[in-house]
Amino acid sequence: MIYISRRETFAASHRIFNPALSDEENETLYGTCANKNGHGHNYALEVVVKGEIDPKTGYVLDLKDLKRVMKERVVDRLDHKNLNLDVDFLRDTIPTSENIAVAVWRELKDALPSGELHSVKLYETEKNYVEYRGE
Ligand code: NI
């Protein structure tokens, strides 16, 4: 078993709030992340795929294909978007890094031409990231 990975970046805005809570409760819970008009991040997404090396190609999965799948299924749908409003696969979720990572996993899981999705890591800042492994 060998692991390959690809990193892509995108910029997006969001507001972290729970519509079921009052403005005061949201502010207590989320602080400036709940600011009414939102804020932006430069995100980085790292996807790891595992599998056996195909003896014919020497690849688990051609990284060009991983790049294409990541862009088509996820990055192009998130880049320069408002994550609260514009992204169908994030509808009805609070767009935290945790929820975005899980949603990205679901978008990619069955879209890989070969190999198996191992992990999705989403950096919201250089210092903060979340990682999801599908369980
Ligand atoms: Ni934020």
Coordinates of C-alpha atoms and ligand atoms in Angstrom, one line a residue:
M1 CA 0.0 0.0 0.0
I2 CA 1.3 3.4 -0.9
Y3 CA -0.1 6.9 -0.3
I4 CA -0.1 9.8 -2.8
S5 CA -1.3 13.3 -2.2
R6 CA -2.2 16.5 -4.0
R7 CA -2.6 20.0 -2.6
E8 CA -4.9 22.6 -4.1
T9 CA -5.7 26.1 -2.8
F10 CA -8.8 28.2 -3.0
A11 CA -10.2 31.4 -1.5
A12 CA -13.6 31.7 0.0
S13 CA -15.7 33.6 2.4
H14 CA -18.0 32.4 5.2
R15 CA -19.8 33.3 8.3
I16 CA -19.8 30.8 11.2
F17 CA -23.2 30.9 12.9
N18 CA -25.9 28.6 13.9
P19 CA -29.3 29.9 12.6
A20 CA -31.0 28.1 15.5
L21 CA -29.3 30.4 18.0
S22 CA -29.8 34.1 18.8
D23 CA -27.3 36.7 17.7
E24 CA -26.0 36.9 21.3
E25 CA -25.5 33.2 21.6
N26 CA -23.7 33.1 18.2
E27 CA -21.4 35.9 19.3
T28 CA -20.7 34.2 22.6
L29 CA -20.0 30.9 20.8
Y30 CA -18.1 32.0 17.7
G31 CA -16.8 35.5 18.5
T32 CA -15.7 37.5 15.4
C33 CA -16.3 34.4 13.2
A34 CA -20.0 35.2 13.6
N35 CA -19.6 38.8 12.3
K36 CA -22.7 39.5 10.2
N37 CA -21.0 40.2 6.9
G38 CA -18.6 37.3 6.9
H39 CA -14.8 37.1 6.4
G40 CA -12.5 35.3 4.0
H41 CA -9.8 32.6 4.1
N42 CA -7.1 31.3 1.8
Y43 CA -7.7 27.6 2.2
A44 CA -5.5 24.7 1.3
L45 CA -6.9 21.3 0.6
E46 CA -4.7 18.2 0.8
V47 CA -6.1 14.9 -0.4
V48 CA -4.4 11.6 0.2
V49 CA -5.2 8.5 -1.9
K50 CA -4.0 5.0 -1.1
G51 CA -3.6 1.9 -3.2
E52 CA -1.3 -0.6 -4.8
I53 CA 1.1 0.4 -7.6
D54 CA -0.2 -0.6 -10.9
P55 CA 2.7 -2.6 -12.5
K56 CA 1.8 -1.4 -15.9
T57 CA 1.8 2.4 -15.2
G58 CA 3.8 2.6 -12.0
Y59 CA 1.0 4.7 -10.5
V60 CA -1.6 4.3 -7.9
L61 CA -3.5 7.0 -9.6
D62 CA -2.2 9.5 -12.1
L63 CA -1.8 12.8 -10.2
K64 CA -3.2 14.6 -13.2
D65 CA -6.4 12.7 -12.7
L66 CA -6.4 13.5 -9.0
K67 CA -5.9 17.2 -9.8
R68 CA -8.8 17.1 -12.3
V69 CA -11.2 15.3 -9.9
M70 CA -10.3 17.7 -7.0
K71 CA -10.8 20.7 -9.3
E72 CA -14.0 19.6 -10.9
R73 CA -15.7 18.1 -7.9
V74 CA -14.5 20.5 -5.2
V75 CA -12.1 23.3 -5.8
D76 CA -13.8 25.0 -8.7
R77 CA -17.1 24.9 -6.8
L78 CA -15.6 26.5 -3.7
D79 CA -13.1 29.0 -5.1
H80 CA -14.2 32.6 -4.7
K81 CA -17.6 31.5 -3.3
N82 CA -19.6 32.4 -0.2
L83 CA -19.6 29.1 1.6
N84 CA -22.9 29.9 3.4
L85 CA -24.8 30.6 0.2
D86 CA -23.2 29.5 -3.1
V87 CA -22.2 25.8 -2.7
D88 CA -24.8 23.2 -3.1
F89 CA -22.9 20.4 -1.3
L90 CA -22.6 22.6 1.8
R91 CA -26.2 23.6 2.0
D92 CA -27.7 23.4 5.5
T93 CA -24.3 23.0 7.1
I94 CA -22.4 25.5 9.3
P95 CA -19.3 26.0 7.1
T96 CA -16.6 25.2 9.7
S97 CA -13.5 23.4 8.5
E98 CA -14.8 20.2 10.0
N99 CA -18.0 20.3 8.0
I100 CA -16.2 21.3 4.8
A101 CA -13.8 18.5 5.1
V102 CA -16.5 15.9 5.6
A103 CA -18.5 17.4 2.6
V104 CA -15.3 17.3 0.5
W105 CA -14.8 13.6 1.5
R106 CA -18.3 12.8 0.3
E107 CA -17.7 14.5 -3.0
L108 CA -14.4 12.8 -3.7
K109 CA -15.0 9.3 -2.3
D110 CA -16.6 7.7 -5.3
A111 CA -15.1 10.0 -8.0
L112 CA -11.5 8.6 -8.1
P113 CA -10.6 6.6 -11.2
S114 CA -8.3 4.3 -9.1
G115 CA -7.0 4.0 -5.6
E116 CA -9.0 4.7 -2.4
L117 CA -9.6 8.0 -0.6
H118 CA -7.5 7.9 2.6
S119 CA -7.8 11.4 4.0
V120 CA -8.9 15.0 3.4
K121 CA -7.0 17.7 5.2
L122 CA -8.2 21.2 5.1
Y123 CA -6.1 24.2 6.2
E124 CA -8.1 27.3 7.1
T125 CA -5.0 29.1 8.1
E126 CA -1.3 28.1 8.2
K127 CA -1.8 27.2 11.8
N128 CA -5.2 25.5 11.8
Y129 CA -6.3 22.4 9.9
V130 CA -8.7 19.6 10.2
E131 CA -8.3 16.1 8.9
Y132 CA -11.1 13.6 8.0
R133 CA -10.6 9.9 7.3
G134 CA -14.2 8.9 6.6
E135 CA -15.0 7.4 10.1
Ligands
NI1 NI -13.5 31.7 9.3

